Tab-separated table of C-alpha atoms in Angstrom:
chain	number	residue	atom	x	y	z
A	1	MET	CA	91.429	-8.261	-68.619
A	2	LYS	CA	89.233	-5.653	-67.090
A	3	THR	CA	86.932	-5.714	-70.069
A	4	LEU	CA	86.517	-9.445	-69.777
A	5	THR	CA	85.690	-9.140	-66.103
A	6	ALA	CA	82.982	-6.548	-66.789
A	7	ILE	CA	81.438	-8.693	-69.482
A	8	LEU	CA	81.315	-11.686	-67.164
A	9	THR	CA	79.655	-9.532	-64.476
A	10	LEU	CA	76.964	-8.351	-66.860
A	11	ILE	CA	76.301	-11.908	-67.965
A	12	VAL	CA	75.891	-13.022	-64.319
A	13	CYS	CA	73.552	-10.099	-63.477
A	14	PHE	CA	71.462	-10.761	-66.535
A	15	GLN	CA	71.188	-14.414	-65.667
A	16	ALA	CA	70.180	-13.491	-62.056
A	17	SER	CA	67.607	-10.949	-63.258
A	18	ALA	CA	66.203	-13.441	-65.691
A	19	ASN	CA	65.902	-15.993	-62.924
A	20	ASP	CA	64.062	-13.458	-60.650
A	21	ILE	CA	61.628	-12.550	-63.414
A	22	SER	CA	60.977	-16.201	-64.043
A	23	LYS	CA	60.383	-16.792	-60.336
A	24	ILE	CA	58.060	-13.783	-60.060
A	25	ASN	CA	56.034	-14.911	-63.009
A	26	GLU	CA	55.831	-18.409	-61.609
A	27	LEU	CA	54.573	-17.100	-58.203
A	28	LYS	CA	51.945	-14.966	-59.898
A	29	LYS	CA	50.776	-17.862	-62.022
A	30	ASN	CA	50.581	-20.272	-59.096
A	31	ALA	CA	48.699	-17.690	-56.985
A	32	GLU	CA	46.193	-16.986	-59.748
A	33	ILE	CA	45.591	-20.716	-60.327
A	34	ALA	CA	45.095	-21.320	-56.588
A	35	PHE	CA	42.692	-18.346	-56.341
A	36	LYS	CA	40.616	-19.619	-59.288
A	37	HIS	CA	40.390	-23.055	-57.662
A	38	GLN	CA	39.343	-21.367	-54.388
A	39	GLN	CA	42.553	-22.482	-52.723
A	40	TYR	CA	42.740	-19.160	-50.956
A	41	ASP	CA	45.371	-20.157	-48.398
A	42	VAL	CA	47.783	-21.201	-51.249
A	43	ALA	CA	47.000	-17.963	-53.064
A	44	VAL	CA	47.734	-15.959	-49.916
A	45	SER	CA	51.075	-17.797	-49.467
A	46	ASN	CA	52.250	-17.046	-53.024
A	47	TYR	CA	51.034	-13.444	-53.099
A	48	SER	CA	52.495	-12.711	-49.658
A	49	TYR	CA	55.921	-14.081	-50.644
A	50	LEU	CA	55.821	-12.072	-53.843
A	51	ILE	CA	54.808	-8.787	-52.194
A	52	ASP	CA	56.423	-8.986	-48.728
A	53	SER	CA	59.555	-11.088	-49.364
A	54	LEU	CA	60.476	-10.051	-52.911
A	55	GLN	CA	59.126	-6.506	-52.390
A	56	ILE	CA	57.251	-6.609	-55.684
A	57	TYR	CA	54.677	-3.812	-55.841
A	58	ASP	CA	52.048	-5.100	-58.214
A	59	GLU	CA	48.586	-3.526	-57.701
A	60	LYS	CA	46.749	-6.440	-59.272
A	61	SER	CA	48.565	-8.898	-56.971
A	62	ILE	CA	47.734	-6.644	-53.982
A	63	MET	CA	44.047	-6.630	-54.995
A	64	ASN	CA	44.006	-10.431	-55.346
A	65	LEU	CA	45.735	-10.830	-51.986
A	66	GLY	CA	43.030	-8.680	-50.398
A	67	HIS	CA	40.340	-10.817	-52.063
A	68	ALA	CA	41.998	-14.014	-50.761
A	69	TYR	CA	42.120	-12.651	-47.206
A	70	TYR	CA	38.444	-11.601	-47.523
A	71	GLN	CA	37.455	-15.125	-48.615
A	72	LEU	CA	39.310	-16.556	-45.619
A	73	ASN	CA	37.290	-14.164	-43.408
A	74	GLN	CA	40.477	-12.361	-42.359
A	75	LYS	CA	38.867	-8.979	-42.868
A	76	ASP	CA	41.449	-6.894	-41.054
A	77	LEU	CA	44.237	-8.178	-43.337
A	78	ALA	CA	42.012	-7.785	-46.393
A	79	GLN	CA	41.153	-4.210	-45.404
A	80	ALA	CA	44.881	-3.398	-45.090
A	81	GLN	CA	45.458	-4.507	-48.692
A	82	TYR	CA	42.491	-2.524	-50.043
A	83	GLN	CA	43.660	0.603	-48.212
A	84	LYS	CA	46.927	0.414	-50.224
A	85	LEU	CA	44.929	0.896	-53.453
A	86	VAL	CA	42.751	3.925	-52.555
A	87	LEU	CA	45.590	6.193	-53.848
A	88	SER	CA	46.104	4.176	-57.029
A	89	LYS	CA	46.155	5.997	-60.331
A	90	ASN	CA	44.221	3.105	-61.812
A	91	GLU	CA	40.677	4.378	-61.311
A	92	GLN	CA	39.095	0.976	-61.839
A	93	LEU	CA	41.292	-0.701	-59.213
A	94	LYS	CA	40.669	2.252	-56.922
A	95	SER	CA	36.910	1.931	-57.423
A	96	VAL	CA	37.038	-1.797	-56.622
A	97	ALA	CA	39.105	-1.138	-53.500
A	98	TYR	CA	36.525	1.394	-52.215
A	99	GLN	CA	33.724	-1.011	-53.110
A	100	GLN	CA	35.347	-3.779	-51.043
A	101	LEU	CA	35.897	-1.446	-48.096
A	102	GLY	CA	32.221	-0.491	-48.279
A	103	ALA	CA	31.148	-4.142	-48.381
A	104	MET	CA	33.151	-4.890	-45.243
A	105	SER	CA	31.484	-1.908	-43.500
A	106	ASN	CA	27.951	-3.007	-44.417
A	107	ASP	CA	26.967	-3.403	-40.762
A	108	PRO	CA	24.071	-1.724	-38.906
A	109	LYS	CA	26.592	0.119	-36.727
A	110	THR	CA	28.721	1.377	-39.675
A	111	LEU	CA	26.178	2.008	-42.430
A	112	GLN	CA	27.162	5.658	-42.736
A	113	LYS	CA	30.805	4.682	-43.276
A	114	ALA	CA	29.834	2.033	-45.864
A	115	MET	CA	27.771	4.557	-47.799
A	116	SER	CA	30.779	6.912	-47.919
A	117	TYR	CA	33.001	4.133	-49.328
A	118	PHE	CA	30.447	3.249	-52.020
A	119	LYS	CA	30.101	6.907	-52.901
A	120	GLU	CA	33.878	7.200	-53.440
A	121	SER	CA	33.803	4.016	-55.511
A	122	ILE	CA	31.213	5.566	-57.841
A	123	LYS	CA	33.256	8.752	-58.119
A	124	SER	CA	36.345	6.736	-59.094
A	125	ASP	CA	34.483	4.718	-61.703
A	126	PRO	CA	30.954	5.867	-62.554
A	127	THR	CA	30.469	2.698	-64.618
A	128	ASN	CA	30.814	0.498	-61.526
A	129	GLN	CA	27.189	-0.652	-61.319
A	130	ASP	CA	27.840	-2.959	-58.368
A	131	ALA	CA	29.072	-0.026	-56.319
A	132	ARG	CA	26.049	2.062	-57.350
A	133	PHE	CA	23.620	-0.727	-56.425
A	134	ASN	CA	25.285	-1.207	-53.047
A	135	TYR	CA	25.220	2.549	-52.456
A	136	GLU	CA	21.446	2.745	-53.003
A	137	LEU	CA	20.907	-0.366	-50.873
A	138	VAL	CA	22.922	0.994	-47.962
A	139	LYS	CA	21.233	4.384	-48.319
A	140	LYS	CA	17.817	2.740	-47.939
A	141	LYS	CA	19.009	0.692	-44.960
A	142	LEU	CA	20.338	3.826	-43.312
A	143	LYS	CA	17.043	5.643	-43.867
A	144	ASP	CA	15.053	2.732	-42.448
A	145	GLN	CA	17.424	2.580	-39.504
A	146	GLN	CA	16.996	6.280	-38.806
A	147	GLU	CA	13.211	5.968	-38.976
A	148	GLN	CA	13.329	2.933	-36.718
A	149	ASN	CA	15.532	4.790	-34.254
A	150	GLN	CA	13.164	7.752	-34.369
A	151	ASN	CA	10.182	5.477	-33.777
A	152	GLN	CA	12.033	3.806	-30.939
A	153	GLU	CA	12.862	7.183	-29.432
A	154	ASN	CA	9.217	8.236	-29.760
A	155	GLU	CA	8.091	4.975	-28.183
A	156	ASP	CA	10.598	5.361	-25.383
A	157	GLN	CA	9.437	8.935	-24.866
A	158	ASN	CA	5.800	7.832	-24.843
A	159	ASN	CA	6.615	5.073	-22.380
A	160	GLU	CA	8.469	7.536	-20.209
A	161	ASN	CA	5.558	9.978	-20.384
A	162	GLN	CA	3.131	7.177	-19.552
A	163	GLU	CA	5.273	6.107	-16.631
A	164	ASN	CA	5.381	9.702	-15.418
A	165	GLN	CA	1.606	9.988	-15.776
A	166	ASP	CA	1.109	6.700	-13.942
A	167	GLU	CA	3.445	7.869	-11.207
A	168	GLU	CA	1.644	11.200	-10.960
A	169	LYS	CA	-1.740	9.443	-10.871
A	170	LYS	CA	-0.430	7.085	-8.203
A	171	ASP	CA	0.785	10.027	-6.131
A	172	GLN	CA	-2.526	11.816	-6.690
A	173	ASP	CA	-4.542	8.761	-5.639
A	174	GLN	CA	-2.345	8.342	-2.584
A	175	GLN	CA	-2.796	12.010	-1.695
A	176	GLU	CA	-6.566	11.722	-2.177
A	177	ASN	CA	-6.630	8.654	0.069
A	178	GLU	CA	-4.644	10.490	2.715
A	179	ASP	CA	-6.947	13.494	2.428
A	180	GLN	CA	-9.974	11.201	2.639
A	181	GLN	CA	-8.604	9.471	5.724
A	182	GLU	CA	-7.812	12.808	7.309
A	183	GLY	CA	-11.298	14.053	6.440
A	184	ASP	CA	-12.861	10.916	7.932
A	185	GLN	CA	-10.820	11.361	11.090
A	186	ASN	CA	-11.884	15.004	11.321
A	187	GLN	CA	-15.516	14.033	10.728
A	188	ASP	CA	-15.296	11.318	13.395
A	189	GLN	CA	-13.787	13.846	15.794
A	190	GLU	CA	-16.539	16.340	15.003
A	191	ASN	CA	-19.179	13.648	15.503
A	192	GLN	CA	-17.577	12.667	18.812
A	193	ASN	CA	-17.451	16.293	19.906
A	194	SER	CA	-21.073	16.719	18.856
A	195	GLU	CA	-22.092	13.613	20.804
A	196	ASP	CA	-20.161	14.820	23.836
A	197	GLN	CA	-21.810	18.215	23.572
A	198	GLU	CA	-25.267	16.646	23.253
A	199	GLN	CA	-24.534	14.440	26.245
A	200	GLN	CA	-23.433	17.457	28.264
A	201	ASN	CA	-26.546	19.366	27.183
A	202	GLN	CA	-28.728	16.397	28.095
A	203	GLU	CA	-27.041	16.059	31.480
A	204	GLY	CA	-27.501	19.793	32.049
A	205	GLN	CA	-31.153	19.542	31.039
A	206	ASP	CA	-31.667	16.538	33.328
A	207	GLN	CA	-30.004	18.391	36.176
A	208	GLN	CA	-32.148	21.440	35.467
A	209	ASN	CA	-35.323	19.304	35.449
A	210	GLN	CA	-34.241	17.640	38.665
A	211	ASP	CA	-33.577	21.007	40.287
A	212	GLN	CA	-36.931	22.256	39.057
A	213	GLU	CA	-38.704	19.200	40.448
A	214	GLU	CA	-36.957	19.613	43.771
A	215	GLN	CA	-37.880	23.269	43.808
A	216	GLN	CA	-41.497	22.457	42.945
A	217	SER	CA	-41.591	19.786	45.630
A	218	GLN	CA	-40.159	22.198	48.163
A	219	GLU	CA	-42.636	24.888	47.136
A	220	GLY	CA	-45.425	22.325	47.388
A	221	GLN	CA	-44.369	21.414	50.899
A	222	GLU	CA	-44.210	25.095	51.841
A	223	ASN	CA	-47.649	25.671	50.360
A	224	GLU	CA	-48.960	22.647	52.247
A	225	LYS	CA	-47.618	24.025	55.512
A	226	GLU	CA	-49.108	27.390	54.694
A	227	GLY	CA	-52.491	25.745	54.006
A	228	ASP	CA	-52.327	23.915	57.318
A	229	GLN	CA	-51.609	27.190	59.071
A	230	GLN	CA	-54.524	28.845	57.301
A	231	GLU	CA	-56.794	25.962	58.343
A	232	GLN	CA	-55.674	26.359	61.944
A	233	GLN	CA	-56.427	30.070	61.784
A	234	GLN	CA	-60.013	29.458	60.576
A	235	PRO	CA	-62.753	30.143	63.256
A	236	ARG	CA	-63.995	27.163	65.244
A	237	GLU	CA	-67.607	25.982	65.215
A	238	GLY	CA	-69.780	27.762	67.674
A	239	GLU	CA	-68.146	31.171	67.366
A	240	ASP	CA	-70.332	34.075	66.979
A	241	SER	CA	-71.653	34.324	63.454
A	242	GLU	CA	-71.763	38.044	63.777
A	243	ASN	CA	-68.051	38.188	64.457
A	244	LYS	CA	-67.479	35.932	61.510
A	245	ASP	CA	-69.599	38.075	59.231
A	246	GLN	CA	-67.943	41.153	60.567
A	247	LYS	CA	-64.498	39.766	59.882
A	248	GLU	CA	-65.536	38.722	56.405
A	249	ASP	CA	-66.856	42.179	55.772
A	250	GLN	CA	-63.737	43.828	57.156
A	251	GLN	CA	-61.292	41.587	55.291
A	252	GLN	CA	-62.276	39.819	52.146
A	253	ALA	CA	-60.127	36.854	51.091
A	254	PRO	CA	-58.083	37.565	47.948
A	255	SER	CA	-58.945	35.753	44.721
A	256	PRO	CA	-56.799	32.850	43.517
A	257	SER	CA	-55.357	35.056	40.732
A	258	ASP	CA	-54.408	37.766	43.181
A	259	LYS	CA	-52.873	35.237	45.487
A	260	MET	CA	-50.808	33.682	42.667
A	261	GLN	CA	-49.625	37.116	41.583
A	262	GLU	CA	-48.758	37.930	45.167
A	263	MET	CA	-46.748	34.686	45.464
A	264	ASN	CA	-45.202	35.212	42.038
A	265	ILE	CA	-46.442	31.800	40.849
A	266	SER	CA	-47.665	31.074	37.351
A	267	GLU	CA	-50.953	29.352	36.701
A	268	GLU	CA	-49.240	26.207	35.435
A	269	LYS	CA	-46.994	26.073	38.451
A	270	ALA	CA	-49.987	26.614	40.749
A	271	LYS	CA	-51.752	23.660	39.154
A	272	MET	CA	-48.693	21.517	39.789
A	273	ILE	CA	-48.629	22.660	43.419
A	274	LEU	CA	-52.357	21.907	43.876
A	275	GLU	CA	-51.880	18.508	42.323
A	276	ALA	CA	-49.018	17.829	44.749
A	277	LEU	CA	-51.195	18.987	47.677
A	278	LYS	CA	-53.983	16.777	46.498
A	279	ASN	CA	-51.703	13.755	46.342
A	280	SER	CA	-50.334	14.575	49.797
A	281	GLU	CA	-53.859	14.860	51.187
A	282	ILE	CA	-54.872	11.534	49.671
A	283	GLN	CA	-51.768	9.932	51.131
A	284	TYR	CA	-52.503	11.451	54.514
A	285	ILE	CA	-56.092	10.158	54.504
A	286	GLN	CA	-54.940	6.681	53.493
A	287	GLN	CA	-52.442	6.597	56.360
A	288	ASN	CA	-55.123	7.641	58.889
A	289	ARG	CA	-57.394	4.830	57.720
A	290	ARG	CA	-54.730	2.264	58.420
A	291	LYS	CA	-54.424	3.253	62.131
A	292	PRO	CA	-56.084	0.610	64.393
A	293	THR	CA	-59.013	1.776	66.511
A	294	LYS	CA	-59.252	0.970	70.208
A	295	ARG	CA	-61.856	-1.632	71.032
A	296	LYS	CA	-64.604	-0.431	73.363
A	297	ASP	CA	-65.229	-2.071	76.784
A	298	SER	CA	-68.236	-4.316	76.683
A	299	ASP	CA	-69.251	-3.466	80.275
A	300	LYS	CA	-69.575	0.205	79.552
A	301	PRO	CA	-72.546	1.763	77.961
A	302	ASP	CA	-72.355	2.582	74.357
A	303	TRP	CA	-73.202	6.260	74.723
């Protein structure tokens, strides 16, 4: 009885295993057909059920699932499938997985990472010409990018240097303008001080000339009074000629030079004094001529 039960159990398990194998093969076939007809969503559904639900680890199915996700632009899910194959013992599948990871990293911001993936792909399968071509292409892009970045840095540095030079020149021009304005103000102040000094000198000179004229006029008046006194001291007409001669013999009048030396007057100043006396005399004579004369009585004799 027990033997019969065991045989029936084996028959049931074999039938179940045969059914699972048939179902697995059918899922694989349907997924492959959908992938070839670019029905990537159907392929993803079949491969996902096979791998996730039935827990079937088939590297080829994993690779195709990654390709289907990649075609649907679901790159994160595709990358997760390719990462499962980088430890595969199948070097060709491993090379393709690295190649796909490099293709998804072929971005200006991740060129260095893409080149590393392509390099690992070539190491896994040196006959992978697609990986080699992509490696050289990314290498050239990376070099061009580095040169462009260097040129941009140089340009930025040149622009910064130019801006600094412009700023320095602006500050220098501003300082020169300030210095020029200060110099102009100082020059104007010096000119004003010079004008004030000249005006003071001129006023002092005018005052000195005025004082000199007043002094000369006063000296002229004194000399005129002195001349009048000398005229009054002269002998009248009718005096004894002998007394006159005797006085002339006893005291001889000094010469004009001696008199000027005695009065401490220069020759030029003496001329000015004489000219003033002359003008005073002329004025005096003119005033006397203007005085009215008293009319004589007609009944008196004319003698």
